[in-house]
PDB file of C-alpha atoms in Angstrom:
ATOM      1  CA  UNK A   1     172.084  98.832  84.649  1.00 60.00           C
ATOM      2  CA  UNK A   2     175.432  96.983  84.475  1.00 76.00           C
ATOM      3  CA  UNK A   3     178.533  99.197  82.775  1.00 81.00           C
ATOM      4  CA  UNK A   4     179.042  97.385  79.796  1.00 81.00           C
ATOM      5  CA  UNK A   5     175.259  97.931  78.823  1.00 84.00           C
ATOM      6  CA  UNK A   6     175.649 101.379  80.379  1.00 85.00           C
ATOM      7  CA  UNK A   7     178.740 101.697  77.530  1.00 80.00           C
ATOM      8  CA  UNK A   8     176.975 100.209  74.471  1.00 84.00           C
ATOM      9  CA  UNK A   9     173.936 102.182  74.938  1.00 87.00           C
ATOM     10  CA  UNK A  10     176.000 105.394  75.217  1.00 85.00           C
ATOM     11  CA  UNK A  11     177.847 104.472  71.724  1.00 85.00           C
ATOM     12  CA  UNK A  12     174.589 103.476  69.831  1.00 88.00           C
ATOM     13  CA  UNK A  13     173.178 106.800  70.716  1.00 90.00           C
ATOM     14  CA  UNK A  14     176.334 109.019  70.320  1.00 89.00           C
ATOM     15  CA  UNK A  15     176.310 107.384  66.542  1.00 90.00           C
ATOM     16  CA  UNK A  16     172.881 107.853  66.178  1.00 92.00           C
ATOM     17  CA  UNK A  17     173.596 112.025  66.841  1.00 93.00           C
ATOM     18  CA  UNK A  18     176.432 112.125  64.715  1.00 93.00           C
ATOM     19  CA  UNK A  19     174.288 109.872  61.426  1.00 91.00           C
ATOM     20  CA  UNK A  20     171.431 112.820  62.192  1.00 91.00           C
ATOM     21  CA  UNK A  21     173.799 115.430  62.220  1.00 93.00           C
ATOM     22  CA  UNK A  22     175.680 114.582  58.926  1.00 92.00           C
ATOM     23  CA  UNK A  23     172.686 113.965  57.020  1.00 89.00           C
ATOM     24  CA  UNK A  24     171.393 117.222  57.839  1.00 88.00           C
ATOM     25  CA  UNK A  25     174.562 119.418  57.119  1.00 89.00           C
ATOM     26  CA  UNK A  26     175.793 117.158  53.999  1.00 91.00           C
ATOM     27  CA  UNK A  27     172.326 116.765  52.593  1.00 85.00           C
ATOM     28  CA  UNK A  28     173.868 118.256  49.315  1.00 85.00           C
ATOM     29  CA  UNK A  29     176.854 115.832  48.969  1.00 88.00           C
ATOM     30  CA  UNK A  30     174.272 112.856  48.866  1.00 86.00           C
ATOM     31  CA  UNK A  31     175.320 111.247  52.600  1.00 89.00           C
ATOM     32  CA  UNK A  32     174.801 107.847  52.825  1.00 89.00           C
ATOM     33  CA  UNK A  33     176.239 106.888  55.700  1.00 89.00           C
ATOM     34  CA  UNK A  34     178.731 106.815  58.521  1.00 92.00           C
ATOM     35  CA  UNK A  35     180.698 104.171  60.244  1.00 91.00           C
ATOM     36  CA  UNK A  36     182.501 105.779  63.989  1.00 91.00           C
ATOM     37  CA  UNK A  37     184.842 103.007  65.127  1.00 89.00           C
ATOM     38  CA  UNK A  38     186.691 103.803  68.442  1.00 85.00           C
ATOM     39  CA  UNK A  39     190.386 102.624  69.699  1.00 82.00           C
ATOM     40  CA  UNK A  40     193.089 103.315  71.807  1.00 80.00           C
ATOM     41  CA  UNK A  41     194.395 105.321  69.227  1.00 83.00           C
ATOM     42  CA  UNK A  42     191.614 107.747  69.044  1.00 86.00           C
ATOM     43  CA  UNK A  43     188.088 107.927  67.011  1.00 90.00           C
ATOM     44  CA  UNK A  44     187.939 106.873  63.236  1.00 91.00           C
ATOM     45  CA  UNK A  45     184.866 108.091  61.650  1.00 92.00           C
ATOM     46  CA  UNK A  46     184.456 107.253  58.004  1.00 93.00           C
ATOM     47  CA  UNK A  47     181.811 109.174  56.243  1.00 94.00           C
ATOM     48  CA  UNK A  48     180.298 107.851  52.811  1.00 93.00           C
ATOM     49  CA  UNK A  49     179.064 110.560  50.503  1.00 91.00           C
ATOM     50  CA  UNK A  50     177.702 110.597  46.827  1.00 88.00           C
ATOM     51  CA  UNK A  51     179.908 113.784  46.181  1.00 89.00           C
ATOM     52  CA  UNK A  52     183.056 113.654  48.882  1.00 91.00           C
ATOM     53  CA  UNK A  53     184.472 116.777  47.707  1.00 92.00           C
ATOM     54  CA  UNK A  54     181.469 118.920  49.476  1.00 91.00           C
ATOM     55  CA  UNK A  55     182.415 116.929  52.352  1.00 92.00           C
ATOM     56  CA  UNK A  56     185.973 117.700  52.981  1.00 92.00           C
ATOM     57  CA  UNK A  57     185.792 121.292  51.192  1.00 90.00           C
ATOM     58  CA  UNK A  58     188.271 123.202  50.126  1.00 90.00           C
ATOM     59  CA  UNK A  59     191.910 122.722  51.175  1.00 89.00           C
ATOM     60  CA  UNK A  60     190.086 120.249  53.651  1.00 89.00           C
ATOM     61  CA  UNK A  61     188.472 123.007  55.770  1.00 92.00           C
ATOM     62  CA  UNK A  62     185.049 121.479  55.906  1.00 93.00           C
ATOM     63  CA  UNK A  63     186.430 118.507  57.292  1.00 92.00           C
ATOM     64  CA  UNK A  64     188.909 120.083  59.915  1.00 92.00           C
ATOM     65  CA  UNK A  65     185.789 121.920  61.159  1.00 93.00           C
ATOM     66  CA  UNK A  66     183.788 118.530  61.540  1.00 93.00           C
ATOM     67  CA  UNK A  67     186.268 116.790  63.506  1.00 92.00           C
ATOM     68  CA  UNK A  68     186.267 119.894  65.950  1.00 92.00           C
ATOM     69  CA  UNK A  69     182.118 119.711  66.159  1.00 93.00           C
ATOM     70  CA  UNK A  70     182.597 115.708  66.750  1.00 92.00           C
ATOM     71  CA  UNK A  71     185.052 116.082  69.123  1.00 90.00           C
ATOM     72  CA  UNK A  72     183.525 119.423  71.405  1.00 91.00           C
ATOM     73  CA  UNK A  73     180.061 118.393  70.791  1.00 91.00           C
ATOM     74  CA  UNK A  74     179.896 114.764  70.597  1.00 89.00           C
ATOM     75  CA  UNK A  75     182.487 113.873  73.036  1.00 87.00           C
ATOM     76  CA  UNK A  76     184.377 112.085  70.885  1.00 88.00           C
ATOM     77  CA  UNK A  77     188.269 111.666  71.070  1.00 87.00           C
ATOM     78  CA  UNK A  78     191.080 111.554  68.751  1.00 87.00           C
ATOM     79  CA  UNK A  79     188.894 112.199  65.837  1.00 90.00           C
ATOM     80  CA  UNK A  80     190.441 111.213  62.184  1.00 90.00           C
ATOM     81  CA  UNK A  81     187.907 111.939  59.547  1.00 92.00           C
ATOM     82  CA  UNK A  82     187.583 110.246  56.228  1.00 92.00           C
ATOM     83  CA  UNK A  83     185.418 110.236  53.384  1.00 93.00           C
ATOM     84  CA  UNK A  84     184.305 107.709  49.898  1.00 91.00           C
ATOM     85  CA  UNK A  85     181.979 107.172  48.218  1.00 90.00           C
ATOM     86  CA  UNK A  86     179.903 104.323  48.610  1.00 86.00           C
ATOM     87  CA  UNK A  87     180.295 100.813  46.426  1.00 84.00           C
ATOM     88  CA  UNK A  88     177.541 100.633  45.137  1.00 86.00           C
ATOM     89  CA  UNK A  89     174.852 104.333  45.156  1.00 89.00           C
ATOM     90  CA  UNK A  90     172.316 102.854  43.012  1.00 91.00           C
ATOM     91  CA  UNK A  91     171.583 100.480  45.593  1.00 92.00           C
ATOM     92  CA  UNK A  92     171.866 102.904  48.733  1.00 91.00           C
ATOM     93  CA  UNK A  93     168.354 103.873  49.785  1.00 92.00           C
ATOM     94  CA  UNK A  94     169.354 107.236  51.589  1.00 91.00           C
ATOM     95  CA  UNK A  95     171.672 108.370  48.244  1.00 91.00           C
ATOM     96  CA  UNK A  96     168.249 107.726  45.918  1.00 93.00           C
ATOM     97  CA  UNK A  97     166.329 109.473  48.478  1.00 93.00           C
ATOM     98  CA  UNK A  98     168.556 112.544  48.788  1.00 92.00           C
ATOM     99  CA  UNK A  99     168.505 112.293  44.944  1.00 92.00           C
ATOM    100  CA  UNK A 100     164.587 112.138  44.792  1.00 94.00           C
ATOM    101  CA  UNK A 101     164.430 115.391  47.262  1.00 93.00           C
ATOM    102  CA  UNK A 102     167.007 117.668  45.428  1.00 92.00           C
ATOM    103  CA  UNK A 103     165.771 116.991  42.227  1.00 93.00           C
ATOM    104  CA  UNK A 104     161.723 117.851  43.691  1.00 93.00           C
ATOM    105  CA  UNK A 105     163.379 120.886  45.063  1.00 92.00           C
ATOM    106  CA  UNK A 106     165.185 122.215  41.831  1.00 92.00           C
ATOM    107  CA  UNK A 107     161.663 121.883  39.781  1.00 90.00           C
ATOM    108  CA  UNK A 108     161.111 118.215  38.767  1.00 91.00           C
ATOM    109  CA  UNK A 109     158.423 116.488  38.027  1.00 91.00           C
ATOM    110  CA  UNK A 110     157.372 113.444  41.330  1.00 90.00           C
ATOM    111  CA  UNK A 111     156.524 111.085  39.462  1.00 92.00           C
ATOM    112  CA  UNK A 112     158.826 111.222  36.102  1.00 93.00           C
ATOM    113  CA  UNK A 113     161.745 111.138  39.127  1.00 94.00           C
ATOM    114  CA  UNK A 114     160.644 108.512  41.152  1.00 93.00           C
ATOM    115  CA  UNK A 115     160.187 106.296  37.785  1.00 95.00           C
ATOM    116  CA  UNK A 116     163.598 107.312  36.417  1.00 95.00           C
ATOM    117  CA  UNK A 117     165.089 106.458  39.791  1.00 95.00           C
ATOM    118  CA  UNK A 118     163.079 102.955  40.028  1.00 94.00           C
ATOM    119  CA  UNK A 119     164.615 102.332  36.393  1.00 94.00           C
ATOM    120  CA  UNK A 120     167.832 102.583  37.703  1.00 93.00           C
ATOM    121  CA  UNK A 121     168.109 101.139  41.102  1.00 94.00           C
ATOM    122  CA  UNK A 122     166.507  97.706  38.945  1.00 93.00           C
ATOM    123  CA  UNK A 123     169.123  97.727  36.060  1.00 93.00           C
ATOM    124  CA  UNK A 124     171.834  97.977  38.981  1.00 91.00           C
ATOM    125  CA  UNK A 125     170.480  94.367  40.295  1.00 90.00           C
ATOM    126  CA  UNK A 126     167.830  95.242  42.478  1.00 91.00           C
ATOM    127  CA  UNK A 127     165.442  92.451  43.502  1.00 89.00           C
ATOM    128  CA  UNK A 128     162.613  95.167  44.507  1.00 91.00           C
ATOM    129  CA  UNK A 129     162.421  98.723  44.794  1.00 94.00           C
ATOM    130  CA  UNK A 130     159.274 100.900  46.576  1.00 95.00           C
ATOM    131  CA  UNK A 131     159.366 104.669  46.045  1.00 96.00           C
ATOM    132  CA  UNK A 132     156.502 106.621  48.436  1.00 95.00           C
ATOM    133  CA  UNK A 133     155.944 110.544  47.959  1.00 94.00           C
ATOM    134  CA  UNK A 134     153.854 112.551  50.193  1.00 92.00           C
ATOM    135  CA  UNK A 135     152.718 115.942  50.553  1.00 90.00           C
ATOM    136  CA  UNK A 136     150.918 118.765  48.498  1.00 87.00           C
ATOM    137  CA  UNK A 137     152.420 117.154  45.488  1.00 83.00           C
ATOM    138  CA  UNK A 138     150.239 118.895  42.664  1.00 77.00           C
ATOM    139  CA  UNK A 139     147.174 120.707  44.684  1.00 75.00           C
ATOM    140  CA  UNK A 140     146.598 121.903  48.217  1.00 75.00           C
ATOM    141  CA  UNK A 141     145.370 118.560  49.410  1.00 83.00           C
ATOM    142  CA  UNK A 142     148.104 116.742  50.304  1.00 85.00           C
ATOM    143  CA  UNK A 143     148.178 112.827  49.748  1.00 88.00           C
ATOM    144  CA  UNK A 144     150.628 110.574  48.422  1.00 90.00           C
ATOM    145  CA  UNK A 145     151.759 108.366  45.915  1.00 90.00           C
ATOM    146  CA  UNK A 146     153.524 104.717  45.435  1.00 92.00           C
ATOM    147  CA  UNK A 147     155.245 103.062  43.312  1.00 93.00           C
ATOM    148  CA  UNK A 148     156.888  99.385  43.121  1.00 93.00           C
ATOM    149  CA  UNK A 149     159.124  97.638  40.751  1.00 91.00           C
ATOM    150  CA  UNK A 150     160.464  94.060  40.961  1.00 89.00           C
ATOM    151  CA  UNK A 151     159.611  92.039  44.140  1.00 86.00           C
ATOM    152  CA  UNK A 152     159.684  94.217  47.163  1.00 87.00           C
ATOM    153  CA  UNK A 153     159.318  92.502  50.596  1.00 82.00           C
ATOM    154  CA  UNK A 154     157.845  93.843  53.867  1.00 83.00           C
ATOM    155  CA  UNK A 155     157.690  90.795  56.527  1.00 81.00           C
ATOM    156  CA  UNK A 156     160.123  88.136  57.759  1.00 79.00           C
ATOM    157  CA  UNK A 157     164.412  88.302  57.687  1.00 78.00           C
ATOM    158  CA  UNK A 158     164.634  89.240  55.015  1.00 74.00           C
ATOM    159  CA  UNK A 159     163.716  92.951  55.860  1.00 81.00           C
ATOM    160  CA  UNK A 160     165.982  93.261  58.416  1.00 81.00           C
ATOM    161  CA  UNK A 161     168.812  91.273  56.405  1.00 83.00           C
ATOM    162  CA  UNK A 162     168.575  92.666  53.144  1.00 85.00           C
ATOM    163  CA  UNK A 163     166.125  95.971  52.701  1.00 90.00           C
ATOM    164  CA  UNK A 164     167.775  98.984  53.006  1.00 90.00           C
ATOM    165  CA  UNK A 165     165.277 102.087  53.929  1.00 92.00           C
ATOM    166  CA  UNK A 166     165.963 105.589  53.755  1.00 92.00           C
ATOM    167  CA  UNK A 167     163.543 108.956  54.632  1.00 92.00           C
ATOM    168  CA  UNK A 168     164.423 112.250  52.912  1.00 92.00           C
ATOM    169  CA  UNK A 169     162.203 115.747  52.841  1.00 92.00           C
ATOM    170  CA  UNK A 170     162.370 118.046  50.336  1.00 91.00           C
ATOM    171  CA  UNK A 171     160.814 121.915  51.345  1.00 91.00           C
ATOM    172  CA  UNK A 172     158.911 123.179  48.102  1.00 90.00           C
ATOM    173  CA  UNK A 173     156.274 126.411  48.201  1.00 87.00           C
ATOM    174  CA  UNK A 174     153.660 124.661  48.668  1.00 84.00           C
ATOM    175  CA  UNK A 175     154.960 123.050  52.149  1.00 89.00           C
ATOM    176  CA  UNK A 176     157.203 119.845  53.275  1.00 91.00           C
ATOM    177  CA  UNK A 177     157.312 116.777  50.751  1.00 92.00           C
ATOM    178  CA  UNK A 178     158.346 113.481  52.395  1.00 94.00           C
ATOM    179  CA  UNK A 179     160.311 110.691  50.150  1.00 95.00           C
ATOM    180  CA  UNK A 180     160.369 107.409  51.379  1.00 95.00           C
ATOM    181  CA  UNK A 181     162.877 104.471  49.268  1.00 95.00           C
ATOM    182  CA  UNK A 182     162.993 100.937  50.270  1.00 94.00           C
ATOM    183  CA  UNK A 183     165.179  99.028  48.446  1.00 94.00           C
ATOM    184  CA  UNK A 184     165.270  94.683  48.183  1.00 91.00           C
ATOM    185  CA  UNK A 185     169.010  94.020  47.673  1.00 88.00           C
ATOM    186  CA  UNK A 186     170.796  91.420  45.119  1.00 86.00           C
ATOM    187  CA  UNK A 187     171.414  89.335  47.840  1.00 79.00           C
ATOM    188  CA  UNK A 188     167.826  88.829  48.766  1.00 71.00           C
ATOM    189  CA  UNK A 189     167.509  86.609  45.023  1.00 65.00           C
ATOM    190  CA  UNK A 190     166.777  82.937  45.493  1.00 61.00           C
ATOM    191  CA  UNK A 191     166.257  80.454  42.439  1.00 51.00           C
ATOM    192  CA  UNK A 192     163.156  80.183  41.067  1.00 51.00           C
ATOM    193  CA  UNK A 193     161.743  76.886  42.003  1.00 45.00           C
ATOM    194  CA  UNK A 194     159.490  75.696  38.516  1.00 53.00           C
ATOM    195  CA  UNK A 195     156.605  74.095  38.665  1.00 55.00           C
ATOM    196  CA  UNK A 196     156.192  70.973  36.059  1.00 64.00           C
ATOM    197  CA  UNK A 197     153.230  70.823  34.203  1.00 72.00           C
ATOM    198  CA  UNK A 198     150.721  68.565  35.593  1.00 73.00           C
ATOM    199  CA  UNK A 199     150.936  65.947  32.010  1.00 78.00           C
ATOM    200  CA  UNK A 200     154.939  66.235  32.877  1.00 78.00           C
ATOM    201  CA  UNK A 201     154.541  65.298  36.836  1.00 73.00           C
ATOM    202  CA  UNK A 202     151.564  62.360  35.885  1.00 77.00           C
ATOM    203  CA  UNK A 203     154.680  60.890  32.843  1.00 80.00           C
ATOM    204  CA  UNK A 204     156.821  60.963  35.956  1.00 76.00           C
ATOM    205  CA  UNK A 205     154.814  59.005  38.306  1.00 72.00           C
ATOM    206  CA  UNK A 206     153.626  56.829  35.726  1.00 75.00           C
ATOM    207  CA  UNK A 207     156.969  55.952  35.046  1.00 76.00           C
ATOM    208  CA  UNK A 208     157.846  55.246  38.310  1.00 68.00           C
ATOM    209  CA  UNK A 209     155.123  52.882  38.729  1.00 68.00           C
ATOM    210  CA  UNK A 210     156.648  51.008  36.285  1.00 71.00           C
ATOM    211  CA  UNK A 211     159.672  50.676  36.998  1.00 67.00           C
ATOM    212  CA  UNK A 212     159.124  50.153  40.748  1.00 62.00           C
ATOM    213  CA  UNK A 213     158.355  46.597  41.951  1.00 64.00           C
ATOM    214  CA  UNK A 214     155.215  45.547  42.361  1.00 64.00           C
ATOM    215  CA  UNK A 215     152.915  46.590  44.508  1.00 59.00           C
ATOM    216  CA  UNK A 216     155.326  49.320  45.529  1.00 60.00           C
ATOM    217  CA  UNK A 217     154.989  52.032  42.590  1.00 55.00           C
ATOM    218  CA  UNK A 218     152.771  54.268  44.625  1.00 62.00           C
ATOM    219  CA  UNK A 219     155.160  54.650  47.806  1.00 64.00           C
ATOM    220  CA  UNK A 220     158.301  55.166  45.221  1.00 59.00           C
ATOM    221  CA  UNK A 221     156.391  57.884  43.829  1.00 57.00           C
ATOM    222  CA  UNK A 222     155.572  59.467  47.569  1.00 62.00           C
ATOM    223  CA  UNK A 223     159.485  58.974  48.768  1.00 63.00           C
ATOM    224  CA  UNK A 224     160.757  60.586  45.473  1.00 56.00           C
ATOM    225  CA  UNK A 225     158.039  63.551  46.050  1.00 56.00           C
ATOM    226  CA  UNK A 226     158.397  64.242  49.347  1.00 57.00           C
ATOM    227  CA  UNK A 227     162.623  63.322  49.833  1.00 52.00           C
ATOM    228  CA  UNK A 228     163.044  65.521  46.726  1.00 50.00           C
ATOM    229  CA  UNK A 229     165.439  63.125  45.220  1.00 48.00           C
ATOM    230  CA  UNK A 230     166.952  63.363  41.797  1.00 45.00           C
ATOM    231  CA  UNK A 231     165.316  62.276  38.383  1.00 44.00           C
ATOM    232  CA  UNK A 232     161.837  62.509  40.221  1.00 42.00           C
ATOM    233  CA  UNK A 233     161.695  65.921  41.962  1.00 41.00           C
ATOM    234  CA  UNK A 234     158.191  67.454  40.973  1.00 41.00           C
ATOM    235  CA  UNK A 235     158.747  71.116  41.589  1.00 45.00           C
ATOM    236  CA  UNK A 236     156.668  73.983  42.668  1.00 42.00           C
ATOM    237  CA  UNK A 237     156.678  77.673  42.864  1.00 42.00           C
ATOM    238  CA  UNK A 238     155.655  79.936  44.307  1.00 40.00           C
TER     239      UNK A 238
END
């Protein structure tokens, strides 16, 4: 294995530790995330949290003793910590899930949370949302329940481009509840494409006939269709 494959492999899976890590010790603060960017100067790692202030702790000692696990246990160097929220925690799948968990924990409810949370990941301009809850959720059978708002897409780029996908657990008596949030970001939104109504599309062609010359109505009618060009597009959707 060359070096430089040797090197990126080593950084994917010292960032892969440290995300594990601070979800499981900042589970409270609603972690969402980490970014570790490495220089000359030393190790930035920028931590986004729903609630920074359980992050850096008081008089910043929380965050004086993470940069000494990062640096001893991680083998990182030159650590500088920081911490924001993120821009947008509606639309972060691992903030809703963490949200989803705590609130199981403290007493709530599954399915009343999952449908206030679905409510407001869509008013925040989600194209799709899927919530999926498993476990002993009200009896000692365990099973599991879904639920889907909006458009929510599971094949193609798009998942990899524009679904974000978080897993949180949440320990009740009756054993370990999994919560599982996929979310279909704004960006994923594309036009609808309409569809004319088949007495629209036949005025169209008609038209065209007509005002094609003769004998060549029928193949102005297939150019327009199939080149898409203005004044005759016949659309479709989906």
């Amino acid at each position: 294995m060359s070096k430089i494959k040797s090197y990126f492999l080593r950084q994917g899976l010292t960032r892969v530790k440290v995300d594990e890590y601070l979800a499981q010790n900042f589970y409270t603060a609603g972690y969402a995330g980490v970014q570790i960017v490495q220089s000359g100067l030393g190790t930035r790692v920028h931590i986004f949290a729903e609630r920074p202030a359980l992050v850096i702790g008081r008089r910043g000692a929380t965050i004086r003793k993470l940069q000494a696990v990062l640096e001893k246990v991680f083998g990182l160097e030159g650590v500088q910590v920081t911490v924001s929220q993120p821009d947008n925690m509606e639309l972060n799948a691992r903030v809703q899930a963490f949200r989803i968990a705590r609130a199981l924990e403290m007493g709530y409810h599954f399915r009343r949370v999952a449908m206030a949370t679905m409510r407001r990941i869509m008013e925040a301009g989600a194209v799709g949302v899927e919530i999926v809850i498993s476990g002993k959720l009200s009896r000692e059978r365990a099973r599991f329940e879904k639920l889907q708002a909006g458009k929510v897409i599971k094949t193609g780029n798009v998942v990899d481009v524009y679904t974000d996908r978080a897993i949180a657990y949440a320990k009740l008596p009756l054993g370990i509840i999994g919560v599982e949030v996929r979310i279909i970001r704004p960006e994923a939104a594309r036009p609808d494409i309409l569809l004319r109504p088949d007495s629209e599309a036949a005025a169209i062609a008609a038209q065209l006939s007509e005002e094609a010359p003769e004998g060549q109505g029928e193949q102005r009618v297939k150019e327009i269709i199939e080149g898409g060009e203005e004044g005759g597009e016949v659309q479709a959707k989906s």
